[in-house]
PDB file of C-alpha atoms and ligand atoms in Angstrom:
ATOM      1  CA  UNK A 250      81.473  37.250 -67.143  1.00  0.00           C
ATOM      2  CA  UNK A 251      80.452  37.776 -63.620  1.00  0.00           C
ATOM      3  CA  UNK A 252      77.226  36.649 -62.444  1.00  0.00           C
ATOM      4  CA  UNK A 253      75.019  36.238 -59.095  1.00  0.00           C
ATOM      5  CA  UNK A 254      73.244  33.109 -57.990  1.00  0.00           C
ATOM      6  CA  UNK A 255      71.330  32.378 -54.760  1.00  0.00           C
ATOM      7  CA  UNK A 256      71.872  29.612 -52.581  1.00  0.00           C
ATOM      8  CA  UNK A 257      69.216  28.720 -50.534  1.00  0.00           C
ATOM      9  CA  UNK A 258      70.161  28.005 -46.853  1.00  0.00           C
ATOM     10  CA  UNK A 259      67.898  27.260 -43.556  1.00  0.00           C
ATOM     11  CA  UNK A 260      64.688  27.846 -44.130  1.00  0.00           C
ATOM     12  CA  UNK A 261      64.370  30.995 -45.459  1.00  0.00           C
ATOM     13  CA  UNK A 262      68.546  32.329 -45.602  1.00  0.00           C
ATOM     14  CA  UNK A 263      69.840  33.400 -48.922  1.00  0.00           C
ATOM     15  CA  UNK A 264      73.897  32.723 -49.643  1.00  0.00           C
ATOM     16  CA  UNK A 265      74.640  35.123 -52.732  1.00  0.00           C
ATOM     17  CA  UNK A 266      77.651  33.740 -54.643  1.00  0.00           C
ATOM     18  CA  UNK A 267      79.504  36.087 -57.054  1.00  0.00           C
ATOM     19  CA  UNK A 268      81.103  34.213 -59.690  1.00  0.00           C
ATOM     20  CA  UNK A 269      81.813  33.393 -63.566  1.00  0.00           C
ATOM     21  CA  UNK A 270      82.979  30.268 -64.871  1.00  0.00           C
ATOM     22  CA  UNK A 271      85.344  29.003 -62.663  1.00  0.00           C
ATOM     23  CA  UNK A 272      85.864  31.097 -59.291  1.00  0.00           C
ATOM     24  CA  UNK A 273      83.639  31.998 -56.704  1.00  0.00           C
ATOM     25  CA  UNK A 274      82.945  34.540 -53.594  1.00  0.00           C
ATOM     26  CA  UNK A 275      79.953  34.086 -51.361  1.00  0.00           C
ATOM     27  CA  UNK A 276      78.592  36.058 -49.095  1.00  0.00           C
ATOM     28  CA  UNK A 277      77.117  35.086 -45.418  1.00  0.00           C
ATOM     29  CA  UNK A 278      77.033  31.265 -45.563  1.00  0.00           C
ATOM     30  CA  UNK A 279      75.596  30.399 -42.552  1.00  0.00           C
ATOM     31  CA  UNK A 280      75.701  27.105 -43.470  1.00  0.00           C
ATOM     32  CA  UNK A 281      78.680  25.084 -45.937  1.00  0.00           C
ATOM     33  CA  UNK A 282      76.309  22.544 -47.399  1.00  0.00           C
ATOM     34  CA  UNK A 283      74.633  24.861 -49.999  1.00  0.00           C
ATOM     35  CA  UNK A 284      78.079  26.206 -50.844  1.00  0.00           C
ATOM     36  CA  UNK A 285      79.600  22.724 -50.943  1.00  0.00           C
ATOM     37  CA  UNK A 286      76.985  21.531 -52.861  1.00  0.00           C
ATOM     38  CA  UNK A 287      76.625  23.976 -55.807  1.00  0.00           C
ATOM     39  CA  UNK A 288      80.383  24.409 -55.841  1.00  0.00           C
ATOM     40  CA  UNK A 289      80.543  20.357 -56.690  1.00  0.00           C
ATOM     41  CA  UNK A 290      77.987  20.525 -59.291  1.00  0.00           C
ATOM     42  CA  UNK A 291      79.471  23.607 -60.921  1.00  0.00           C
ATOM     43  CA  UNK A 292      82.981  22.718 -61.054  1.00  0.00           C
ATOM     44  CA  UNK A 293      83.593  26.132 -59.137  1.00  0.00           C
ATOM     45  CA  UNK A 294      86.430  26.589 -57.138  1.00  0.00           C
ATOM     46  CA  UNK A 295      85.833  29.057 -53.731  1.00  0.00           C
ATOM     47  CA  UNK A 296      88.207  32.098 -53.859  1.00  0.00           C
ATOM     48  CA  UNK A 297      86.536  33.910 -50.940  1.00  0.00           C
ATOM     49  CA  UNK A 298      83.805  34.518 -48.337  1.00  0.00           C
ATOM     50  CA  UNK A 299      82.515  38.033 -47.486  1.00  0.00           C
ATOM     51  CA  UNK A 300      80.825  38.279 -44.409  1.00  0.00           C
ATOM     52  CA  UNK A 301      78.494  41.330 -42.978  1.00  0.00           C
ATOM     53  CA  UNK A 302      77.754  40.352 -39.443  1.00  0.00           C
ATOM     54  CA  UNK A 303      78.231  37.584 -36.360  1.00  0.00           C
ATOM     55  CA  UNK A 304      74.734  35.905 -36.218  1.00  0.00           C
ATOM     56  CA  UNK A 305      75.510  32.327 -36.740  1.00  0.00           C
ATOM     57  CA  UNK A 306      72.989  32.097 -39.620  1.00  0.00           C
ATOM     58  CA  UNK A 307      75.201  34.124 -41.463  1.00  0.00           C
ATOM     59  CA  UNK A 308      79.045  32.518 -40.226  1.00  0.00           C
ATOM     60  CA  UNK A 309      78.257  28.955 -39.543  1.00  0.00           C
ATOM     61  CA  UNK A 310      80.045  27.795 -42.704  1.00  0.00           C
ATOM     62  CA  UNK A 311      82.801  29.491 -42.331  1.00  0.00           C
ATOM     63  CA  UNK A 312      84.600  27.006 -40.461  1.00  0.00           C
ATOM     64  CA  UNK A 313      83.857  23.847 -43.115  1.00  0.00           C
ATOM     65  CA  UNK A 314      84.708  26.249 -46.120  1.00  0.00           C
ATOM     66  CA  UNK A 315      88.081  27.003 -44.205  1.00  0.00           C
ATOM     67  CA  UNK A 316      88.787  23.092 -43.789  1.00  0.00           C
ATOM     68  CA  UNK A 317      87.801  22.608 -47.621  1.00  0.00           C
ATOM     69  CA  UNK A 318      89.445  25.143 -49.372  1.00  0.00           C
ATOM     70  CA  UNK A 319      92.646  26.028 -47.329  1.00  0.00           C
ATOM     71  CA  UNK A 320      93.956  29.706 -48.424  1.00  0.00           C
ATOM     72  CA  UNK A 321      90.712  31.112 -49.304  1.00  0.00           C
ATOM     73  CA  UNK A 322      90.133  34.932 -48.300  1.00  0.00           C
ATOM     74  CA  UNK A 323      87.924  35.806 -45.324  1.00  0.00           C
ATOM     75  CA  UNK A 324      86.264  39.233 -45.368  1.00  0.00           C
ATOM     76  CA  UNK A 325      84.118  40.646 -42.312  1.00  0.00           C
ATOM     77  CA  UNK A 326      83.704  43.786 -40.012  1.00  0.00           C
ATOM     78  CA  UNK A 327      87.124  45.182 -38.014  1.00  0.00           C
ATOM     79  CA  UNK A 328      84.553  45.064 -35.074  1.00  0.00           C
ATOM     80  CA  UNK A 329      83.875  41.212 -35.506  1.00  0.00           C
ATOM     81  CA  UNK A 330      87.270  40.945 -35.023  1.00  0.00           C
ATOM     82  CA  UNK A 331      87.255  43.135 -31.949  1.00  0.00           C
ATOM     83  CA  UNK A 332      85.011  41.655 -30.591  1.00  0.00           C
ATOM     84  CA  UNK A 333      86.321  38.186 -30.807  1.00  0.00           C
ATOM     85  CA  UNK A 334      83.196  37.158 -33.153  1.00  0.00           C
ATOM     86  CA  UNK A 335      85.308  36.165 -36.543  1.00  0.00           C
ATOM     87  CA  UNK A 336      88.996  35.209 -35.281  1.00  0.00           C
ATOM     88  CA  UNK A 337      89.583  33.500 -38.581  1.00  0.00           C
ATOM     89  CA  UNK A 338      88.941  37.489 -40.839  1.00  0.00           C
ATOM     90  CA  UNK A 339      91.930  37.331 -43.319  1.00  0.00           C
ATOM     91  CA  UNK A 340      91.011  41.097 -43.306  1.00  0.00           C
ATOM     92  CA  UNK A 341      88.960  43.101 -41.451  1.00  0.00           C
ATOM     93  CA  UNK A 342      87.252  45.857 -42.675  1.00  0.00           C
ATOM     94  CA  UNK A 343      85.896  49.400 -42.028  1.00  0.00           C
ATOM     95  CA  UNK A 344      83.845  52.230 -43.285  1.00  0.00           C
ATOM     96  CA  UNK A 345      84.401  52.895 -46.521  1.00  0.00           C
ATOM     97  CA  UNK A 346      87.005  50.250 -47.368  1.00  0.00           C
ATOM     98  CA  UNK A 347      87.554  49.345 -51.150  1.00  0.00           C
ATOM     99  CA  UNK A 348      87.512  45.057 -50.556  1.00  0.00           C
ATOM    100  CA  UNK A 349      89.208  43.349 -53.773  1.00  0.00           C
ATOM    101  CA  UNK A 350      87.336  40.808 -55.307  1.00  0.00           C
ATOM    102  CA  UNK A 351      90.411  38.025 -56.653  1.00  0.00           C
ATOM    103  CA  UNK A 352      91.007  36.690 -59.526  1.00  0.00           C
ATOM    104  CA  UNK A 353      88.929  39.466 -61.141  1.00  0.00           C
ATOM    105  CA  UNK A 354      90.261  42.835 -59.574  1.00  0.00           C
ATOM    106  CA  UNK A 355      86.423  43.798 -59.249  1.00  0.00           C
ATOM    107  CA  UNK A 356      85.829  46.064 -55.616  1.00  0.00           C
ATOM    108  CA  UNK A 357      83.178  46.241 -53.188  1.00  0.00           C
ATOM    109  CA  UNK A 358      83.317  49.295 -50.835  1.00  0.00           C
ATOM    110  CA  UNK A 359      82.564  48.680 -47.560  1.00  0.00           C
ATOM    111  CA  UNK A 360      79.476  51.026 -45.628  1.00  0.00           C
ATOM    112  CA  UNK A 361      78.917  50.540 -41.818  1.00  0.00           C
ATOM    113  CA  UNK A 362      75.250  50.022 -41.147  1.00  0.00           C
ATOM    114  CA  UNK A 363      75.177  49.449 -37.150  1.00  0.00           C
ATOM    115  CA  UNK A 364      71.386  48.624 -35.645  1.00  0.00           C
ATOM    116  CA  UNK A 365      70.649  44.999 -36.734  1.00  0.00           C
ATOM    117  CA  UNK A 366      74.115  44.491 -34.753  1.00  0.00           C
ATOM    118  CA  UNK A 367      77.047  47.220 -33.834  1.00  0.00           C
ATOM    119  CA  UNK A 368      79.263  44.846 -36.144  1.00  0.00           C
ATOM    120  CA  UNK A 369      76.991  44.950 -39.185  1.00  0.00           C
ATOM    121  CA  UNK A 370      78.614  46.581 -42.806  1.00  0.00           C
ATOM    122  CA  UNK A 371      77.420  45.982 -46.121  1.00  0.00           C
ATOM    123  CA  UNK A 372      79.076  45.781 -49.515  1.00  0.00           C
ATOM    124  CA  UNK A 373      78.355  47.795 -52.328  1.00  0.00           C
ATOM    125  CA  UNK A 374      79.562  48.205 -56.129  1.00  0.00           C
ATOM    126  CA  UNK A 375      78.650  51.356 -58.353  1.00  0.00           C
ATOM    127  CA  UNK A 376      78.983  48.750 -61.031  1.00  0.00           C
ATOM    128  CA  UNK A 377      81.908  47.372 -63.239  1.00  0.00           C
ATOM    129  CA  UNK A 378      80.310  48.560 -66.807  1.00  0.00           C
ATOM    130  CA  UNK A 379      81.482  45.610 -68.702  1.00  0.00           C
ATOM    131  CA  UNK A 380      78.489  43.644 -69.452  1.00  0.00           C
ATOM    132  CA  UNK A 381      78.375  41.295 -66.390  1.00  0.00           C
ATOM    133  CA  UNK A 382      75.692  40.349 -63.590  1.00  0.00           C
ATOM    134  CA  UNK A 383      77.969  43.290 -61.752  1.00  0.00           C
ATOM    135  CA  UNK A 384      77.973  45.930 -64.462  1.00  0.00           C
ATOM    136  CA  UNK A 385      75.071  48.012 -62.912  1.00  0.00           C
ATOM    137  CA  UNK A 386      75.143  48.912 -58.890  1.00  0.00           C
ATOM    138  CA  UNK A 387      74.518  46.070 -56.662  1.00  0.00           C
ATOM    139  CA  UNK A 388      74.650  46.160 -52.764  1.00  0.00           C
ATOM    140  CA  UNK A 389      74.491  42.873 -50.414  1.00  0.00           C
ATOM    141  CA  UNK A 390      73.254  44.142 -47.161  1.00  0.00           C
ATOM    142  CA  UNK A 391      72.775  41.247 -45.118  1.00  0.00           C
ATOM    143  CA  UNK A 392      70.251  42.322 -42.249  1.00  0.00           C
ATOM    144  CA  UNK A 393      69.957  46.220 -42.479  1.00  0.00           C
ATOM    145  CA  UNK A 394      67.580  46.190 -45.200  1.00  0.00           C
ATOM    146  CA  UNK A 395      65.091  43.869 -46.325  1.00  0.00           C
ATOM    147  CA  UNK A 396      62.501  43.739 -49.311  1.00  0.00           C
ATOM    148  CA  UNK A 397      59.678  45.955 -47.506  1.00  0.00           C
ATOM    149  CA  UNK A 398      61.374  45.937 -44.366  1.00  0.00           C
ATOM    150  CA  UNK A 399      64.898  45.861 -42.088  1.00  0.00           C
ATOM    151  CA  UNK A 400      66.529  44.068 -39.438  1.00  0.00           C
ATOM    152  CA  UNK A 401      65.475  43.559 -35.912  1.00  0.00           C
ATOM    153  CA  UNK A 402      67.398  46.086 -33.350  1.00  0.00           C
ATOM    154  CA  UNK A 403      69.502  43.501 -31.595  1.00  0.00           C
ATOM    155  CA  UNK A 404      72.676  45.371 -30.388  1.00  0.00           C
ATOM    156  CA  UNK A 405      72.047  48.630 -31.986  1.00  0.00           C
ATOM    157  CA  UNK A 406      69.787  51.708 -31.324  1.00  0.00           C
ATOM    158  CA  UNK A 407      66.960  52.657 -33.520  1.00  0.00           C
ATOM    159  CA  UNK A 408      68.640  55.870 -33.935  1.00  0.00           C
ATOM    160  CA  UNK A 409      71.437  53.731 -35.425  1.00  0.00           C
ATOM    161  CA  UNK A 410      69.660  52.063 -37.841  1.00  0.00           C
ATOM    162  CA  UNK A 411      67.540  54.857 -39.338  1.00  0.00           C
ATOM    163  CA  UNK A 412      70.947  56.899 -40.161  1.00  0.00           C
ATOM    164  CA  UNK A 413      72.177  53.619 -41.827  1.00  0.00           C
ATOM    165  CA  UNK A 414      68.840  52.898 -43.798  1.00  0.00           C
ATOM    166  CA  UNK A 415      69.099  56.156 -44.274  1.00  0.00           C
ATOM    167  CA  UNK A 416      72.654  56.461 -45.874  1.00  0.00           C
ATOM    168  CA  UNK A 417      71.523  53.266 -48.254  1.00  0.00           C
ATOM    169  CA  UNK A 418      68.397  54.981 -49.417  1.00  0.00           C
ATOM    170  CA  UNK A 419      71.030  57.521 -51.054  1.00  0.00           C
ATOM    171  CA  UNK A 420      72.785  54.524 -53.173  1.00  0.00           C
ATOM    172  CA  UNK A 421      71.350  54.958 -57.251  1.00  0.00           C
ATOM    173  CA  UNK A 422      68.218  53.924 -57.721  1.00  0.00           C
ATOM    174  CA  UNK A 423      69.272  51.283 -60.099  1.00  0.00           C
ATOM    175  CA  UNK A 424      70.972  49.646 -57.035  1.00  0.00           C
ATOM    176  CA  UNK A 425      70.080  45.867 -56.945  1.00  0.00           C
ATOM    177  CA  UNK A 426      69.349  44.856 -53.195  1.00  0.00           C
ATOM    178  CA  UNK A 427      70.521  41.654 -52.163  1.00  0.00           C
ATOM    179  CA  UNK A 428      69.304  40.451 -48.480  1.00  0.00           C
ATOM    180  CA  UNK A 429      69.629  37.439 -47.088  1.00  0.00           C
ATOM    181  CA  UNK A 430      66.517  36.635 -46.124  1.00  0.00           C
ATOM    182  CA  UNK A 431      63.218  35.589 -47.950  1.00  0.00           C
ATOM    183  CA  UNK A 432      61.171  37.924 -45.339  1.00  0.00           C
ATOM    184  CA  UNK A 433      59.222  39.800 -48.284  1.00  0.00           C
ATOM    185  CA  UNK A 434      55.469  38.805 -48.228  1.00  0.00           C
ATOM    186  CA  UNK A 435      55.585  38.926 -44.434  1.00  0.00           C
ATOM    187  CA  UNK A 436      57.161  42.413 -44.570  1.00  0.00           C
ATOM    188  CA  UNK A 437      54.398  43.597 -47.659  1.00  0.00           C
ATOM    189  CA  UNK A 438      51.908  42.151 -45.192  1.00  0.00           C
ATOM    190  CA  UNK A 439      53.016  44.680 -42.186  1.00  0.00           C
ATOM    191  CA  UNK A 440      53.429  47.397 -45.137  1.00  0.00           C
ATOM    192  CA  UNK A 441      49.816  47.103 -46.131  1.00  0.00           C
ATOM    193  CA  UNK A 442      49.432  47.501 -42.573  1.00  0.00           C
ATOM    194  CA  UNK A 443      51.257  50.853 -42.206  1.00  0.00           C
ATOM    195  CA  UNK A 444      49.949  52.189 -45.784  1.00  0.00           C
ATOM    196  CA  UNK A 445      46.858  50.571 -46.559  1.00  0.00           C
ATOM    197  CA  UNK A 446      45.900  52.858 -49.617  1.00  0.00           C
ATOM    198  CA  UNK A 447      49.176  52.461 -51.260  1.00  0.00           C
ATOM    199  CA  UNK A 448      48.849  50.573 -54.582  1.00  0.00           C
ATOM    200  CA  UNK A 449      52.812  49.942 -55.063  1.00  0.00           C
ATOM    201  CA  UNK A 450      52.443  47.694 -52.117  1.00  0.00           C
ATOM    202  CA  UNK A 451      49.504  46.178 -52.831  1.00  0.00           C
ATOM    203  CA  UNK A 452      50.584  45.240 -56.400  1.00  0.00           C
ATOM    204  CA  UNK A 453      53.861  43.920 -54.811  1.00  0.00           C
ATOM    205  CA  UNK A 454      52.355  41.908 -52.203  1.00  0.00           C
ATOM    206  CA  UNK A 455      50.667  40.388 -54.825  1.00  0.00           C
ATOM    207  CA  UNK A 456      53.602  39.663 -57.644  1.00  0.00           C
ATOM    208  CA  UNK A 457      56.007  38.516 -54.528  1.00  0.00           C
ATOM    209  CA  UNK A 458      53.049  36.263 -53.237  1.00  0.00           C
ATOM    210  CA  UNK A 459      52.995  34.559 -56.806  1.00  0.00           C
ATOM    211  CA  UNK A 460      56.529  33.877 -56.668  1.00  0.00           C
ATOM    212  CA  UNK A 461      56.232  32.382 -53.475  1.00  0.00           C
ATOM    213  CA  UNK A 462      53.501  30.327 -54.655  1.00  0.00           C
ATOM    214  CA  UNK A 463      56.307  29.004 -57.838  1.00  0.00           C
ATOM    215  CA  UNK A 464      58.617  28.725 -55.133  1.00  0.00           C
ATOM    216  CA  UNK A 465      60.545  31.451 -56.603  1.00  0.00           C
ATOM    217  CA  UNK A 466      63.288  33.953 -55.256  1.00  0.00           C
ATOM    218  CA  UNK A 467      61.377  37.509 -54.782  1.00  0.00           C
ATOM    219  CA  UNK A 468      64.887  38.997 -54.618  1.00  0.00           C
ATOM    220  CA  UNK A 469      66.745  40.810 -56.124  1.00  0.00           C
ATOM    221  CA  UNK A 470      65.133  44.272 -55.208  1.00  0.00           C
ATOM    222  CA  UNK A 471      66.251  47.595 -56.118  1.00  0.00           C
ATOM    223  CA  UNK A 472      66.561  50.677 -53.706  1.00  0.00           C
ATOM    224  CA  UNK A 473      63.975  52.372 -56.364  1.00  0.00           C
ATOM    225  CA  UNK A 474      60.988  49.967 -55.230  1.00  0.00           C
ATOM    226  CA  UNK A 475      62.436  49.897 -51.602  1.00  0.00           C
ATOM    227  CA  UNK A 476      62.117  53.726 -51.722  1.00  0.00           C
ATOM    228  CA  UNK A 477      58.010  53.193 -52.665  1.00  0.00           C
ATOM    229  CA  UNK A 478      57.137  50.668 -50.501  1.00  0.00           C
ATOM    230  CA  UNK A 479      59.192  49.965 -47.880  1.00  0.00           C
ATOM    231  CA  UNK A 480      57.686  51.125 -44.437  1.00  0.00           C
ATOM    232  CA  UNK A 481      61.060  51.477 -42.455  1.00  0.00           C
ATOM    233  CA  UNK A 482      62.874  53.874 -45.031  1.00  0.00           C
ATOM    234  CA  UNK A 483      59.652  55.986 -45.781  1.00  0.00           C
ATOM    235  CA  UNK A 484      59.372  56.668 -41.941  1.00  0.00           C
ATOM    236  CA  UNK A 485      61.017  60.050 -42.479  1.00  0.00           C
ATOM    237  CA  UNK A 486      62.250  60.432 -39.015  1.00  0.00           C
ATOM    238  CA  UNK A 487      63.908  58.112 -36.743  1.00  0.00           C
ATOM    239  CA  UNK A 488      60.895  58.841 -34.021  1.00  0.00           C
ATOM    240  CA  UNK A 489      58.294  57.247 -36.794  1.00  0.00           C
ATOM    241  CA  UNK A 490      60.959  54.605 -37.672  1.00  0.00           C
ATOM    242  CA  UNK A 491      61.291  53.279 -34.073  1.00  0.00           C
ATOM    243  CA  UNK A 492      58.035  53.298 -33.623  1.00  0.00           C
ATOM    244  CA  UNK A 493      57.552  51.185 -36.778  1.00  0.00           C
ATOM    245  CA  UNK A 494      60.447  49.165 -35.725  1.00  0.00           C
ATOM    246  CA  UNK A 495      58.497  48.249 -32.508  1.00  0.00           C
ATOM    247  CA  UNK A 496      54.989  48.020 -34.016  1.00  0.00           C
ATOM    248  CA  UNK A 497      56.466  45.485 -36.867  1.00  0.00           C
ATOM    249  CA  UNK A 498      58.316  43.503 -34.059  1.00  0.00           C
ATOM    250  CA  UNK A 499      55.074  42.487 -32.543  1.00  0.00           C
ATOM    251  CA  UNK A 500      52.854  42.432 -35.787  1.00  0.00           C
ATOM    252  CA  UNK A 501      50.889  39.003 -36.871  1.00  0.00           C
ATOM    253  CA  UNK A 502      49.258  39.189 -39.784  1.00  0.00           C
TER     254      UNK A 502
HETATM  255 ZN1   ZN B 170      71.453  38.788 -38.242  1.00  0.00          ZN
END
């Protein structure tokens, strides 16, 4: 029975592991003490580490998990290893790779989503259909696409990131979204901003504000609610999304 819990890194990071009772995958852990931590008090042992860009907030673990549990698998972009980013990949992955998910035989495939960074790829499952946490479609996307919003254009070209926020909003509706970052109320905030007289993203502003308020996880999302209230992949052009892009970048609430 596979399920998915969030570790809480940094201040506002999310490490999703993918697990069932006794193995383990996470994904980005920018930092190994969350990981560490959880795997101790779960009795869990660390198979593997999937990893969708560079940014040190999302690697920084990587090393300490390698010291701790010698042998483990190491997943990330063929152009992290390129690039000289993630020397340590024990494979390195492209555009519509399958990625095998041990002891399980569960796979991800792998979609490139350049803009955030030219490395960047996320990982999505259609869903394993045996009554797991996995058994419906679930994608972890790292820093393309947020709750109500997307990644900052660091390497990449706004052009770049519309046709890969683009190519996500195609995935099932159904699709669970997992980021990994707790950016939502901002993000709400700046889509109130953009569509004042919608009432999706008023009423989610509100909801995601309470679970902030319970200190509660406003994540997963699904591409369904992303599709009604997110202001980057309702753009409809990559002209309105860069402008968005750079209107958000400088927004304050
Ligand atoms: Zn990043």
């Amino acid at each position: 029975m596979l399920r998915i819990t969030d570790l809480p890194a940094f201040t506002d990071n999310y490490i999703w592991a993918i697990h069932d009772t006794q193995h383990a995958w996470v994904v980005d852990p920018g930092q190994a003490e969350p990981v560490q931590r959880w795997l101790a008090s779960s009795g869990l042992k660390l198979r593997g580490i999937l990893l969708t860009h560079h940014h040190g907030d999302h690697i920084g673990g990587v090393a300490a998990l390698r010291v701790q549990s010698p042998g483990i698998e190491i997943i990330g972009p063929l152009t992290g290893r390129l690039a000289g980013t993630m020397p340590w990949l024990t494979q390195a992955v492209r555009d519509r790779d399958a990625v095998q998910l041990r002891p399980w035989g569960m796979t991800l495939q792998v979609l490139e989503t350049p803009g955030h960074t030219l490395d960047h790829i996320c990982y999505f499952t259609p869903g394993t259909a045996n009554g797991t946490d996995l058994d419906s479609p679930a994608l972890f996307c790292g820093d393309t696409l947020f709750a109500a919003g997307c990644g900052r254009l660091f390497e990449g070209s706004a052009d770049q990131m519309w046709s890969s926020l683009s190519a996500l909003a195609t995935l099932p509706r159904t699709t669970r979204v997992f980021c990994a970052h707790e950016y939502t109320v901002a993000n709400l905030r700046f889509a109130a901003h953009v569509e004042p007289h919608s009432a999706r993203i008023a009423e989610r502003l509100a909801a995601s504000v309470d679970l902030r308020v319970q200190g509660r996880c406003t994540l997963p999302s699904t591409i369904e609610i992303e599709l009604d209230t997110n202001p980057f992949l309702r753009a409809g052009s990559a002209a309105e999304f860069a402008r968005r892009r750079a209107l958000k970048d400088v927004f304050r609430a």
